[in-house]
Amino acid sequence: RSLFLSLKIQTRPFGEVEIDERQIINFPDGIPGFDYVKKFVLLDTGDENSPLKWLQAFEEPELAFVIIRPVDFMREYELAISMGDIEAVGAEGADNLLVFAIVTIPSNPTEMTANLQGPVIINPDKRLGRQVISLSDKYSVRHRILDEMKKAAEG
C-alpha cells in the first residue's frame, strides 16, 4: 500500500479527478489576485503532444490556470529572478526548479499569450511554488506563443 494518500478533487477542465497527495504544491503567498488560494495541483491536459498543463486550485474547482514551460515555445528563455524568490521555494539554485508561464487564451486561440514577466516557479522536491517577477526587461506579460514558436522553427 502506498504511503501517499489518493484524493479526489473537483477540477474545472476535467470534473472530478483522482490525484496523489504528492501532486499538491503549496503556494504560501498564493498567486497575485488569488492570494487566499494556497494549494494547487499540476495536471496534464491529457494530450501527449500539448506543451500546456493546468495549474488547478486544490480547493477551488473553478480556479484553474493554463500554464506552459517557456522553454517549450521559446528557444532562448532565461529565468532572471531574485535569489530571495529561489530561497522562498526552498531551493539553492534555479537549476532544479520547474518554470511555467501562465497562458491567456482569447476567443481566437492562435493569439494565446504567455506571461513571461511573472513566471511561476515550483520546487518539485519541496512541493513549493511561487509566482515571481522577472528581473529581465526582455519579457512582457503577453508573449505571443505561436509567434515565438515560428521564430524558433525558422531558427
PDB file of C-alpha atoms in Angstrom, residues 41-110:
ATOM      1  CA  VAL A  41      -2.233  20.751  -8.320  1.00  0.00           C
ATOM      2  CA  LEU A  42      -0.372  20.313 -11.616  1.00  0.00           C
ATOM      3  CA  LEU A  43      -2.475  18.417 -14.138  1.00  0.00           C
ATOM      4  CA  ASP A  44      -1.628  17.224 -17.632  1.00  0.00           C
ATOM      5  CA  THR A  45      -4.066  18.163 -20.369  1.00  0.00           C
ATOM      6  CA  GLY A  46      -4.405  14.561 -21.465  1.00  0.00           C
ATOM      7  CA  ASP A  47      -2.931  15.372 -24.881  1.00  0.00           C
ATOM      8  CA  GLU A  48       0.608  13.997 -25.022  1.00  0.00           C
ATOM      9  CA  ASN A  49       1.556  16.395 -27.826  1.00  0.00           C
ATOM     10  CA  SER A  50       0.440  19.505 -25.986  1.00  0.00           C
ATOM     11  CA  PRO A  51       3.013  21.534 -24.064  1.00  0.00           C
ATOM     12  CA  LEU A  52       0.177  23.010 -21.992  1.00  0.00           C
ATOM     13  CA  LYS A  53      -0.660  21.953 -18.453  1.00  0.00           C
ATOM     14  CA  TRP A  54      -3.254  23.035 -15.904  1.00  0.00           C
ATOM     15  CA  LEU A  55      -2.483  24.613 -12.545  1.00  0.00           C
ATOM     16  CA  GLN A  56      -5.679  23.741 -10.705  1.00  0.00           C
ATOM     17  CA  ALA A  57      -6.571  25.264  -7.332  1.00  0.00           C
ATOM     18  CA  PHE A  58      -6.872  22.407  -4.851  1.00  0.00           C
ATOM     19  CA  GLU A  59      -9.963  23.674  -3.034  1.00  0.00           C
ATOM     20  CA  GLU A  60     -11.493  25.983  -5.675  1.00  0.00           C
ATOM     21  CA  PRO A  61     -12.791  23.906  -8.603  1.00  0.00           C
ATOM     22  CA  GLU A  62     -13.486  26.981 -10.735  1.00  0.00           C
ATOM     23  CA  LEU A  63      -9.943  28.343 -10.451  1.00  0.00           C
ATOM     24  CA  ALA A  64      -7.503  26.816 -12.909  1.00  0.00           C
ATOM     25  CA  PHE A  65      -4.733  28.407 -14.929  1.00  0.00           C
ATOM     26  CA  VAL A  66      -3.390  27.113 -18.227  1.00  0.00           C
ATOM     27  CA  ILE A  67       0.412  27.083 -17.992  1.00  0.00           C
ATOM     28  CA  ILE A  68       3.330  26.314 -20.296  1.00  0.00           C
ATOM     29  CA  ARG A  69       7.069  25.950 -19.809  1.00  0.00           C
ATOM     30  CA  PRO A  70       8.729  28.903 -21.567  1.00  0.00           C
ATOM     31  CA  VAL A  71      11.379  26.557 -22.971  1.00  0.00           C
ATOM     32  CA  ASP A  72       8.618  24.660 -24.785  1.00  0.00           C
ATOM     33  CA  PHE A  73       7.860  27.581 -27.086  1.00  0.00           C
ATOM     34  CA  MET A  74      10.860  29.890 -26.867  1.00  0.00           C
ATOM     35  CA  ARG A  75      14.346  28.812 -27.748  1.00  0.00           C
ATOM     36  CA  GLU A  76      16.296  31.294 -25.691  1.00  0.00           C
ATOM     37  CA  TYR A  77      14.376  31.769 -22.483  1.00  0.00           C
ATOM     38  CA  GLU A  78      16.402  32.835 -19.468  1.00  0.00           C
ATOM     39  CA  LEU A  79      14.979  32.815 -15.987  1.00  0.00           C
ATOM     40  CA  ALA A  80      16.061  36.037 -14.278  1.00  0.00           C
ATOM     41  CA  ILE A  81      14.703  36.156 -10.747  1.00  0.00           C
ATOM     42  CA  SER A  82      15.975  37.152  -7.339  1.00  0.00           C
ATOM     43  CA  MET A  83      17.806  34.785  -5.009  1.00  0.00           C
ATOM     44  CA  GLY A  84      15.100  35.611  -2.461  1.00  0.00           C
ATOM     45  CA  ASP A  85      12.479  34.087  -4.750  1.00  0.00           C
ATOM     46  CA  ILE A  86      14.583  30.965  -5.255  1.00  0.00           C
ATOM     47  CA  GLU A  87      15.049  30.627  -1.485  1.00  0.00           C
ATOM     48  CA  ALA A  88      11.328  31.232  -0.909  1.00  0.00           C
ATOM     49  CA  VAL A  89      10.590  27.895  -2.592  1.00  0.00           C
ATOM     50  CA  GLY A  90      13.347  26.180  -0.618  1.00  0.00           C
ATOM     51  CA  ALA A  91      15.815  25.824  -3.481  1.00  0.00           C
ATOM     52  CA  GLU A  92      19.535  26.514  -3.508  1.00  0.00           C
ATOM     53  CA  GLY A  93      19.608  27.497  -7.158  1.00  0.00           C
ATOM     54  CA  ALA A  94      17.419  27.781 -10.216  1.00  0.00           C
ATOM     55  CA  ASP A  95      18.632  24.503 -11.733  1.00  0.00           C
ATOM     56  CA  ASN A  96      16.130  22.191 -10.057  1.00  0.00           C
ATOM     57  CA  LEU A  97      13.119  24.473 -10.437  1.00  0.00           C
ATOM     58  CA  LEU A  98      10.211  23.878 -12.768  1.00  0.00           C
ATOM     59  CA  VAL A  99       9.396  27.132 -14.536  1.00  0.00           C
ATOM     60  CA  PHE A 100       6.000  27.877 -16.057  1.00  0.00           C
ATOM     61  CA  ALA A 101       4.244  30.880 -17.558  1.00  0.00           C
ATOM     62  CA  ILE A 102       0.523  31.498 -17.153  1.00  0.00           C
ATOM     63  CA  VAL A 103      -1.236  31.391 -20.519  1.00  0.00           C
ATOM     64  CA  THR A 104      -4.099  33.619 -21.599  1.00  0.00           C
ATOM     65  CA  ILE A 105      -6.268  32.059 -24.305  1.00  0.00           C
ATOM     66  CA  PRO A 106      -8.533  34.577 -26.054  1.00  0.00           C
ATOM     67  CA  SER A 107     -11.524  33.624 -28.204  1.00  0.00           C
ATOM     68  CA  ASN A 108      -9.069  33.141 -31.076  1.00  0.00           C
ATOM     69  CA  PRO A 109      -6.680  30.526 -29.638  1.00  0.00           C
ATOM     70  CA  THR A 110      -3.957  31.336 -32.187  1.00  0.00           C
TER      71      THR A 110
END
